[in-house]
Structure formats: C-alpha cells, structure tokens
Amino acid sequence: MQASPDAITRVSQRLERFVTRLTREALAETPMARPVTDAAASALAGGKRFRAQFLLAGWRAVAEAGGRPSEVPEEVVDAAGALEIFHAAALVHDDIIDNSDTRRGRPSAHRALEAQHRSDGWAGDAAGYGRSTAILLGDLLVAWSDDLLEEGLRTAPRERAIAARTRYARMRRDVTVGQYLDIAAEASHPVLAEHEHLDAALLVASFKSARYSVQQPLAIGAALAGSSPAQDDALSAFGHPIGMAFQLRDDVLGVFGDTAVTGKPAGDDLREGKRTALIAFARAALPPSARRTLDELLGDPELDAAQVVALQGAIRDCGALDRVEQLIAGYAHEADRALAGAPLGHGAVGELRDLAIAAVRREA
C-alpha cells in the first residue's frame, strides 16, 4: 500500500483551508494582491504529493515500531502540507531559472502572470512583470510553508518539534545548494575533465532531489514520531538511493517522456541544456564528432522536433539510456536491502517499498 489515502486527503484539505485563510487575510489588507494569491493557489493544485507521502511514511515507520499507530496527528499533517507548499515554491523558481513555459500541462507561473498582464492591458514589459511577480510568488510560498509548519509544531512534543524543525531547515539549505549546483554544472561543463561530468551530475541529483524529495521528508516524519538513531540511519540508507533513482528517472523522462503524460514538451531537458547523468554517459560513449554535435545542440531553446528525435536516438543508441536504467536498478536494490531487518514497523516497510516502486517506475 502507499501512504493512507485518508492521510493524503487530510493533507490536501488542510492545504485548501490554510490557503483560503491566508488569501482572505491578504485580500482584506489590499485587493490588489489577488493576482499573486490566485497564483499561489494555482501553484498548489495537482501534483502527486510524493514528498507528503514520504513524510507520512517516515512517521508511520517509527510510530508502528513503537506500537500500533493511531490516527496521524495534526502536526504531521501540517508538516506534510508545509513540504508541499515549499515544493510549489521550488517549482516556481525552477521554472524561472530554466525559462520553462509549462508545468503539469499548464503555463508555468511566470508565463501565466505574463499572459495576465497582457490580457488586462497593463503597462510595461509583460515578460518582466511575469518573472518578477513569480519570484515574489515563490518567496510568498516559502513564507507560507514556514507558517504552516510552525502552526503544526505548536502542538508537537518539544523535543520532536526541535528535531523536525532542524531537519526541515537542512532540507531547505540542501535544495538551494542543489539548485545552484545545477546552474553551475551547466555553466562549467566546458572546463570539466571528462570523468568529472558524471560526478557533477550525481552531486546535483543528490542535493537537488535525492535528499529533498525522499531522504529528508522521511527524516522529518520520523522526527515527529520520536525516532531513534538506528531508525534514522535505516530510513536514510533507504531514502537517499531511492531519491537518486527518483531523480534519474526524472532525467530520463526529461528527454524521452511522453508530453501527454509529463505535461512538458518532449525533450525539454535537451532544450534547457540539463547536464544530467544521462548526458554524461552519452558524452563518454559517443565518438568525438557526435559528442561535439551533442554539445552544440544541447541547451538550444529553438531545437525542433527532428533535432530532438535525432538526439534521443544518439543517446539511446550509444548505450547511455541503458547505463542510466542500470544505475536506477542498482539504487533501487540498495534501498530495498536497507529495509531488511530495519527497526521499523512491518506494515510501514511494505508501504516504503510500494512508494519506492511508484517513484522509480513513474511515467511523469
């Protein structure tokens, strides 16, 4: 089973109530804030709630080990909701950095705000307004995530609240560093030695996704259940490799994903110039002339469909895709082994395995 549908429903309902309240408070001060509050609500719509699911699973893994858990406490629901708000903020900022036009099959936040500026007949640069407002939107969502986390922690036992707050702060720092590493990897690739490309890609995957998407949500949930060092170690040994596999699957989908399923244009990572493990393996395997062509085309926002198909074929035919699939399988196996004999609730271990499968085998 995956995280209890009832618990995930509670997270979504809590988010709806929270956003409604904060929106009402903002608009009571000034109705001119509506574009940004509406954009905040839109940014939180949809999504798989993966990070919330892993936080709930981390709480349950520890709670079950200490006796059959009761209903998920409100502070755990609030922490899961706070993660989802923070993730929405990260996506808004990520789309600005990547100059992405779409997110989940809809216009990205800065593009939607740009379009609103034009349709309302406002003065000035519509694109600049969209980017500037989206930056502030992301900042607002970060503030909201802190607000919701702290509301929940008021009712948590003091030591557990301190541990959860510390781990949440670490998550925020790591993903910010990871975002910078992603930018730096794209900018510094011409001066990297060949063997450094894969190392850089995997470091980005660790900071930007593995820790943030899986490892630290598990740790925050575990802290709220009063985890022991042994339980923390087991969840970390499971969470990091699954997080790595999660990001590598994302890298594959960014090049080969079906637009109808992912909600983003086919080959979008190629146009954005993402220096992923998939690209590192391709560069290592391709002959010099083909590698130069890959380097020249990667990051060209004007890549047409035929060029995307040609690059996809080169990446597949040189064995890079197979190498990444092998790496994903290896990380998944490592994570599964970490659960063997772990001091965690038996039912929760099954849930963790189901979540791992969903994260690794997803198509969007």
CSV table of C-alpha atoms in Angstrom, one decimal:
chain,number,residue,atom,x,y,z
A,1,MET,CA,0.0,0.0,0.0
A,2,GLN,CA,1.0,3.6,-0.4
A,3,ALA,CA,0.5,6.4,2.2
A,4,SER,CA,-3.0,6.2,3.6
A,5,PRO,CA,-5.4,7.9,1.1
A,6,ASP,CA,-7.2,9.3,4.2
A,7,ALA,CA,-4.0,11.0,5.3
A,8,ILE,CA,-3.2,12.4,1.9
A,9,THR,CA,-6.8,13.6,1.7
A,10,ARG,CA,-6.3,15.3,5.0
A,11,VAL,CA,-3.1,17.0,3.8
A,12,SER,CA,-4.9,18.3,0.7
A,13,GLN,CA,-7.9,19.5,2.7
A,14,ARG,CA,-5.6,21.2,5.2
A,15,LEU,CA,-3.8,23.0,2.4
A,16,GLU,CA,-7.1,24.2,1.0
A,17,ARG,CA,-8.2,25.6,4.3
A,18,PHE,CA,-4.8,27.2,5.0
A,19,VAL,CA,-4.5,28.9,1.6
A,20,THR,CA,-8.1,30.1,1.8
A,21,ARG,CA,-7.4,31.7,5.2
A,22,LEU,CA,-4.2,33.4,4.2
A,23,THR,CA,-5.6,34.6,0.9
A,24,ARG,CA,-8.6,36.1,2.8
A,25,GLU,CA,-6.2,37.8,5.2
A,26,ALA,CA,-4.1,39.2,2.4
A,27,LEU,CA,-7.1,40.5,0.4
A,28,ALA,CA,-8.6,42.1,3.4
A,29,GLU,CA,-5.5,44.3,3.5
A,30,THR,CA,-5.4,45.0,-0.2
A,31,PRO,CA,-7.5,43.5,-3.1
A,32,MET,CA,-4.5,44.3,-5.4
A,33,ALA,CA,-2.8,41.2,-4.0
A,34,ARG,CA,-5.3,38.9,-5.8
A,35,PRO,CA,-3.0,38.1,-8.8
A,36,VAL,CA,-0.3,36.7,-6.6
A,37,THR,CA,-2.6,34.9,-4.1
A,38,ASP,CA,-4.5,33.4,-7.0
A,39,ALA,CA,-1.2,32.2,-8.5
A,40,ALA,CA,-0.2,30.7,-5.1
A,41,ALA,CA,-3.4,28.7,-5.0
A,42,SER,CA,-2.9,27.6,-8.6
A,43,ALA,CA,0.7,26.5,-7.9
A,44,LEU,CA,-0.6,24.2,-5.2
A,45,ALA,CA,-3.2,22.5,-7.4
A,46,GLY,CA,-2.4,19.0,-8.6
A,47,GLY,CA,0.8,17.0,-8.2
A,48,LYS,CA,1.4,13.6,-6.8
A,49,ARG,CA,2.2,14.7,-3.2
A,50,PHE,CA,5.3,12.5,-3.2
A,51,ARG,CA,7.0,14.4,-0.5
A,52,ALA,CA,4.0,14.4,1.7
A,53,GLN,CA,3.7,10.7,1.2
A,54,PHE,CA,7.3,10.0,2.2
A,55,LEU,CA,6.9,12.2,5.3
A,56,LEU,CA,3.8,10.3,6.3
A,57,ALA,CA,5.6,7.0,5.6
A,58,GLY,CA,8.6,8.1,7.8
A,59,TRP,CA,6.3,9.0,10.7
A,60,ARG,CA,4.4,5.7,10.3
A,61,ALA,CA,7.6,3.6,10.1
A,62,VAL,CA,8.7,4.8,13.5
A,63,ALA,CA,5.2,5.0,15.1
A,64,GLU,CA,4.4,1.4,14.1
A,65,ALA,CA,7.7,0.2,15.6
A,66,GLY,CA,6.7,1.6,18.9
A,67,GLY,CA,3.2,0.1,18.9
A,68,ARG,CA,0.3,0.2,16.5
A,69,PRO,CA,-0.2,3.9,15.5
A,70,SER,CA,-3.3,5.8,16.0
A,71,GLU,CA,-4.6,8.4,13.5
A,72,VAL,CA,-2.0,10.6,12.0
A,73,PRO,CA,-1.5,13.6,14.3
A,74,GLU,CA,-2.3,17.1,13.1
A,75,GLU,CA,1.3,18.3,13.4
A,76,VAL,CA,2.3,15.5,11.0
A,77,VAL,CA,-0.4,16.5,8.5
A,78,ASP,CA,0.7,20.2,8.8
A,79,ALA,CA,4.3,19.3,8.2
A,80,ALA,CA,3.4,17.2,5.1
A,81,GLY,CA,1.4,20.2,3.8
A,82,ALA,CA,4.3,22.6,4.5
A,83,LEU,CA,6.5,20.3,2.4
A,84,GLU,CA,4.0,20.6,-0.5
A,85,ILE,CA,3.9,24.4,-0.2
A,86,PHE,CA,7.7,24.5,-0.2
A,87,HIS,CA,7.8,22.3,-3.2
A,88,ALA,CA,5.5,24.5,-5.1
A,89,ALA,CA,7.8,27.4,-4.3
A,90,ALA,CA,10.8,25.5,-5.6
A,91,LEU,CA,9.0,24.7,-8.9
A,92,VAL,CA,8.0,28.3,-9.4
A,93,HIS,CA,11.6,29.4,-9.0
A,94,ASP,CA,12.9,26.4,-11.0
A,95,ASP,CA,10.7,27.3,-14.0
A,96,ILE,CA,12.1,30.8,-14.0
A,97,ILE,CA,15.7,29.6,-13.9
A,98,ASP,CA,15.0,27.1,-16.7
A,99,ASN,CA,12.9,29.5,-18.7
A,100,SER,CA,10.2,26.8,-18.8
A,101,ASP,CA,6.9,27.6,-20.5
A,102,THR,CA,4.8,24.8,-19.0
A,103,ARG,CA,4.3,22.9,-15.7
A,104,ARG,CA,2.0,20.0,-15.3
A,105,GLY,CA,0.5,20.7,-18.7
A,106,ARG,CA,-0.3,24.3,-17.9
A,107,PRO,CA,1.6,27.5,-18.4
A,108,SER,CA,4.3,27.9,-15.8
A,109,ALA,CA,3.7,30.6,-13.1
A,110,HIS,CA,5.8,33.3,-14.7
A,111,ARG,CA,4.2,32.7,-18.1
A,112,ALA,CA,0.7,32.7,-16.7
A,113,LEU,CA,1.4,36.0,-14.9
A,114,GLU,CA,2.9,37.4,-18.1
A,115,ALA,CA,-0.3,36.5,-20.1
A,116,GLN,CA,-2.5,38.0,-17.4
A,117,HIS,CA,-0.5,41.3,-17.6
A,118,ARG,CA,-1.1,41.4,-21.4
A,119,SER,CA,-4.8,40.4,-21.2
A,120,ASP,CA,-5.5,43.1,-18.6
A,121,GLY,CA,-3.8,45.8,-20.7
A,122,TRP,CA,-1.3,46.7,-18.0
A,123,ALA,CA,1.7,49.0,-18.8
A,124,GLY,CA,5.3,48.0,-19.1
A,125,ASP,CA,7.1,44.8,-20.0
A,126,ALA,CA,4.7,41.8,-19.6
A,127,ALA,CA,7.6,39.2,-19.5
A,128,GLY,CA,9.5,41.2,-16.9
A,129,TYR,CA,6.3,41.5,-14.8
A,130,GLY,CA,5.7,37.8,-15.1
A,131,ARG,CA,9.3,36.9,-13.9
A,132,SER,CA,9.4,39.5,-11.1
A,133,THR,CA,6.0,38.5,-9.8
A,134,ALA,CA,6.8,34.8,-10.0
A,135,ILE,CA,10.0,35.4,-7.9
A,136,LEU,CA,7.9,37.1,-5.3
A,137,LEU,CA,5.3,34.3,-5.6
A,138,GLY,CA,8.0,31.7,-4.8
A,139,ASP,CA,9.1,33.8,-1.8
A,140,LEU,CA,5.5,34.0,-0.6
A,141,LEU,CA,5.1,30.3,-0.8
A,142,VAL,CA,8.3,29.7,1.2
A,143,ALA,CA,6.9,32.0,3.9
A,144,TRP,CA,3.6,30.1,3.8
A,145,SER,CA,5.4,26.8,4.2
A,146,ASP,CA,7.1,28.1,7.3
A,147,ASP,CA,3.8,29.4,8.7
A,148,LEU,CA,2.1,26.1,8.3
A,149,LEU,CA,5.0,24.1,9.7
A,150,GLU,CA,5.1,26.3,12.8
A,151,GLU,CA,1.4,26.1,13.3
A,152,GLY,CA,1.6,22.4,13.5
A,153,LEU,CA,4.7,22.2,15.7
A,154,ARG,CA,2.9,24.2,18.4
A,155,THR,CA,1.1,21.0,19.4
A,156,ALA,CA,4.1,18.6,19.0
A,157,PRO,CA,6.2,17.4,21.9
A,158,ARG,CA,9.1,19.9,22.3
A,159,GLU,CA,12.0,17.6,21.5
A,160,ARG,CA,10.2,16.2,18.4
A,161,ALA,CA,9.4,19.8,17.3
A,162,ILE,CA,13.0,20.8,17.6
A,163,ALA,CA,14.2,17.8,15.6
A,164,ALA,CA,11.7,18.3,12.9
A,165,ARG,CA,12.4,22.0,12.6
A,166,THR,CA,16.2,21.2,12.4
A,167,ARG,CA,15.7,18.7,9.6
A,168,TYR,CA,13.3,20.9,7.7
A,169,ALA,CA,15.9,23.7,7.8
A,170,ARG,CA,18.5,21.3,6.5
A,171,MET,CA,16.2,20.3,3.6
A,172,ARG,CA,15.8,23.9,2.6
A,173,ARG,CA,19.5,24.6,2.6
A,174,ASP,CA,20.4,21.4,0.7
A,175,VAL,CA,17.9,22.0,-2.1
A,176,THR,CA,19.0,25.6,-2.5
A,177,VAL,CA,22.6,24.5,-2.8
A,178,GLY,CA,21.5,21.8,-5.2
A,179,GLN,CA,19.7,24.3,-7.4
A,180,TYR,CA,23.0,26.3,-7.6
A,181,LEU,CA,25.0,23.2,-8.4
A,182,ASP,CA,22.6,22.5,-11.3
A,183,ILE,CA,23.2,26.0,-12.7
A,184,ALA,CA,26.9,25.7,-12.1
A,185,ALA,CA,27.0,22.3,-13.9
A,186,GLU,CA,25.5,23.8,-17.0
A,187,ALA,CA,27.9,26.8,-17.0
A,188,SER,CA,31.1,25.0,-16.1
A,189,HIS,CA,30.9,21.9,-18.3
A,190,PRO,CA,33.4,23.2,-20.9
A,191,VAL,CA,36.2,23.2,-18.3
A,192,LEU,CA,35.4,19.9,-16.6
A,193,ALA,CA,37.5,16.9,-17.3
A,194,GLU,CA,35.6,14.1,-18.9
A,195,HIS,CA,35.5,12.0,-15.7
A,196,GLU,CA,34.1,14.9,-13.8
A,197,HIS,CA,30.8,15.2,-15.8
A,198,LEU,CA,29.2,12.2,-14.2
A,199,ASP,CA,30.4,13.1,-10.7
A,200,ALA,CA,28.9,16.6,-11.1
A,201,ALA,CA,25.6,15.2,-12.4
A,202,LEU,CA,25.2,12.8,-9.5
A,203,LEU,CA,26.1,15.5,-7.0
A,204,VAL,CA,23.3,17.7,-8.4
A,205,ALA,CA,20.9,14.7,-8.2
A,206,SER,CA,21.8,14.2,-4.5
A,207,PHE,CA,21.4,17.8,-3.3
A,208,LYS,CA,18.6,18.9,-5.6
A,209,SER,CA,16.4,15.8,-5.5
A,210,ALA,CA,17.5,12.7,-3.5
A,211,ARG,CA,17.8,14.5,-0.2
A,212,TYR,CA,15.0,16.9,-0.8
A,213,SER,CA,12.4,14.6,-2.3
A,214,VAL,CA,12.8,11.5,-0.3
A,215,GLN,CA,15.5,11.3,2.4
A,216,GLN,CA,14.7,14.4,4.3
A,217,PRO,CA,10.9,14.1,4.1
A,218,LEU,CA,11.3,10.6,5.7
A,219,ALA,CA,13.6,12.1,8.3
A,220,ILE,CA,11.1,14.9,9.2
A,221,GLY,CA,8.3,12.4,9.6
A,222,ALA,CA,10.5,10.1,11.7
A,223,ALA,CA,11.4,13.0,13.9
A,224,LEU,CA,7.8,13.8,14.6
A,225,ALA,CA,7.3,10.2,15.7
A,226,GLY,CA,10.3,10.3,18.1
A,227,SER,CA,12.8,8.3,16.0
A,228,SER,CA,15.9,6.6,17.4
A,229,PRO,CA,19.4,7.0,15.8
A,230,ALA,CA,19.1,3.4,14.4
A,231,GLN,CA,15.7,4.2,12.8
A,232,ASP,CA,17.1,7.4,11.3
A,233,ASP,CA,20.0,5.5,9.9
A,234,ALA,CA,17.8,2.9,8.3
A,235,LEU,CA,15.5,5.5,6.8
A,236,SER,CA,18.4,7.5,5.4
A,237,ALA,CA,20.0,4.3,3.9
A,238,PHE,CA,16.7,3.7,2.2
A,239,GLY,CA,15.8,7.3,1.3
A,240,HIS,CA,18.9,8.5,-0.4
A,241,PRO,CA,19.3,5.8,-3.0
A,242,ILE,CA,15.5,5.9,-3.8
A,243,GLY,CA,15.9,9.7,-4.1
A,244,MET,CA,18.7,9.2,-6.5
A,245,ALA,CA,16.7,6.7,-8.6
A,246,PHE,CA,13.8,9.2,-8.5
A,247,GLN,CA,15.9,11.9,-10.0
A,248,LEU,CA,17.5,9.6,-12.6
A,249,ARG,CA,14.0,8.6,-13.7
A,250,ASP,CA,13.2,12.3,-13.9
A,251,ASP,CA,16.2,12.8,-16.1
A,252,VAL,CA,15.1,10.0,-18.5
A,253,LEU,CA,11.6,11.5,-18.6
A,254,GLY,CA,13.0,14.9,-19.4
A,255,VAL,CA,14.5,13.5,-22.6
A,256,PHE,CA,12.2,10.6,-23.5
A,257,GLY,CA,9.0,11.3,-21.7
A,258,ASP,CA,5.6,11.4,-23.4
A,259,THR,CA,4.3,15.0,-23.5
A,260,ALA,CA,0.7,13.8,-22.9
A,261,VAL,CA,1.8,12.2,-19.7
A,262,THR,CA,4.5,14.5,-18.4
A,263,GLY,CA,2.8,17.8,-19.3
A,264,LYS,CA,6.1,19.2,-20.6
A,265,PRO,CA,7.3,19.4,-24.2
A,266,ALA,CA,9.2,16.3,-25.5
A,267,GLY,CA,13.0,16.7,-25.0
A,268,ASP,CA,12.6,19.7,-22.7
A,269,ASP,CA,15.8,18.9,-20.8
A,270,LEU,CA,17.7,19.0,-24.1
A,271,ARG,CA,16.4,22.5,-24.9
A,272,GLU,CA,17.2,23.6,-21.3
A,273,GLY,CA,20.8,22.1,-21.5
A,274,LYS,CA,20.5,19.9,-18.4
A,275,ARG,CA,23.8,18.2,-17.7
A,276,THR,CA,22.4,15.0,-16.2
A,277,ALA,CA,23.9,11.6,-15.8
A,278,LEU,CA,22.2,10.6,-19.0
A,279,ILE,CA,24.1,13.3,-20.9
A,280,ALA,CA,27.4,12.4,-19.0
A,281,PHE,CA,27.1,8.8,-20.1
A,282,ALA,CA,26.2,9.8,-23.7
A,283,ARG,CA,29.2,12.2,-23.9
A,284,ALA,CA,31.5,9.4,-22.6
A,285,ALA,CA,30.2,6.9,-25.2
A,286,LEU,CA,29.8,9.0,-28.3
A,287,PRO,CA,32.7,9.4,-30.8
A,288,PRO,CA,34.3,12.9,-30.9
A,289,SER,CA,32.3,14.2,-33.8
A,290,ALA,CA,28.9,13.1,-32.3
A,291,ARG,CA,29.9,14.5,-28.9
A,292,ARG,CA,30.6,17.9,-30.5
A,293,THR,CA,27.2,17.8,-32.1
A,294,LEU,CA,25.6,17.0,-28.8
A,295,ASP,CA,27.4,19.8,-27.1
A,296,GLU,CA,26.5,22.3,-29.8
A,297,LEU,CA,22.8,21.4,-29.8
A,298,LEU,CA,22.3,20.9,-26.0
A,299,GLY,CA,20.8,24.0,-24.5
A,300,ASP,CA,19.4,25.4,-27.7
A,301,PRO,CA,15.9,26.6,-26.9
A,302,GLU,CA,15.0,26.5,-30.6
A,303,LEU,CA,15.6,22.8,-31.1
A,304,ASP,CA,12.9,21.5,-33.5
A,305,ALA,CA,11.2,18.1,-33.2
A,306,ALA,CA,13.5,16.5,-35.8
A,307,GLN,CA,16.6,17.6,-33.8
A,308,VAL,CA,15.1,16.3,-30.6
A,309,VAL,CA,14.4,12.9,-32.2
A,310,ALA,CA,18.0,12.8,-33.6
A,311,LEU,CA,19.5,13.5,-30.1
A,312,GLN,CA,17.2,11.0,-28.5
A,313,GLY,CA,18.4,8.3,-31.0
A,314,ALA,CA,22.0,9.1,-30.4
A,315,ILE,CA,21.6,8.9,-26.6
A,316,ARG,CA,19.7,5.7,-26.9
A,317,ASP,CA,22.0,4.1,-29.5
A,318,CYS,CA,25.2,4.8,-27.7
A,319,GLY,CA,24.0,2.9,-24.6
A,320,ALA,CA,23.6,5.9,-22.3
A,321,LEU,CA,19.9,5.1,-21.6
A,322,ASP,CA,20.8,1.6,-20.7
A,323,ARG,CA,23.5,2.8,-18.3
A,324,VAL,CA,21.1,5.1,-16.5
A,325,GLU,CA,18.5,2.3,-16.3
A,326,GLN,CA,21.1,0.0,-14.7
A,327,LEU,CA,22.0,2.8,-12.3
A,328,ILE,CA,18.4,3.2,-11.3
A,329,ALA,CA,18.0,-0.5,-10.7
A,330,GLY,CA,21.2,-0.5,-8.6
A,331,TYR,CA,19.9,2.3,-6.4
A,332,ALA,CA,16.5,0.6,-6.0
A,333,HIS,CA,18.2,-2.6,-5.0
A,334,GLU,CA,20.4,-0.8,-2.5
A,335,ALA,CA,17.4,0.9,-0.9
A,336,ASP,CA,15.5,-2.4,-0.7
A,337,ARG,CA,18.4,-4.0,1.1
A,338,ALA,CA,18.5,-1.2,3.7
A,339,LEU,CA,15.0,-2.2,4.8
A,340,ALA,CA,15.9,-5.8,5.6
A,341,GLY,CA,15.9,-6.1,9.3
A,342,ALA,CA,15.4,-2.4,9.9
A,343,PRO,CA,13.9,-1.4,13.2
A,344,LEU,CA,10.8,-0.1,11.6
A,345,GLY,CA,7.1,-1.0,11.6
A,346,HIS,CA,6.4,-4.1,9.4
A,347,GLY,CA,3.4,-2.6,7.6
A,348,ALA,CA,5.3,0.7,7.1
A,349,VAL,CA,8.2,-1.2,5.4
A,350,GLY,CA,5.7,-2.5,2.9
A,351,GLU,CA,4.4,1.0,2.3
A,352,LEU,CA,8.0,2.2,1.8
A,353,ARG,CA,8.6,-0.5,-0.8
A,354,ASP,CA,5.4,0.5,-2.6
A,355,LEU,CA,6.4,4.2,-2.6
A,356,ALA,CA,9.8,3.2,-3.9
A,357,ILE,CA,8.3,1.4,-6.9
A,358,ALA,CA,6.0,4.3,-7.6
A,359,ALA,CA,8.9,6.7,-7.5
A,360,VAL,CA,11.2,4.7,-9.7
A,361,ARG,CA,8.7,3.3,-12.3
A,362,ARG,CA,6.7,6.5,-12.8
A,363,GLU,CA,6.0,7.9,-16.3
A,364,ALA,CA,5.5,11.6,-15.2
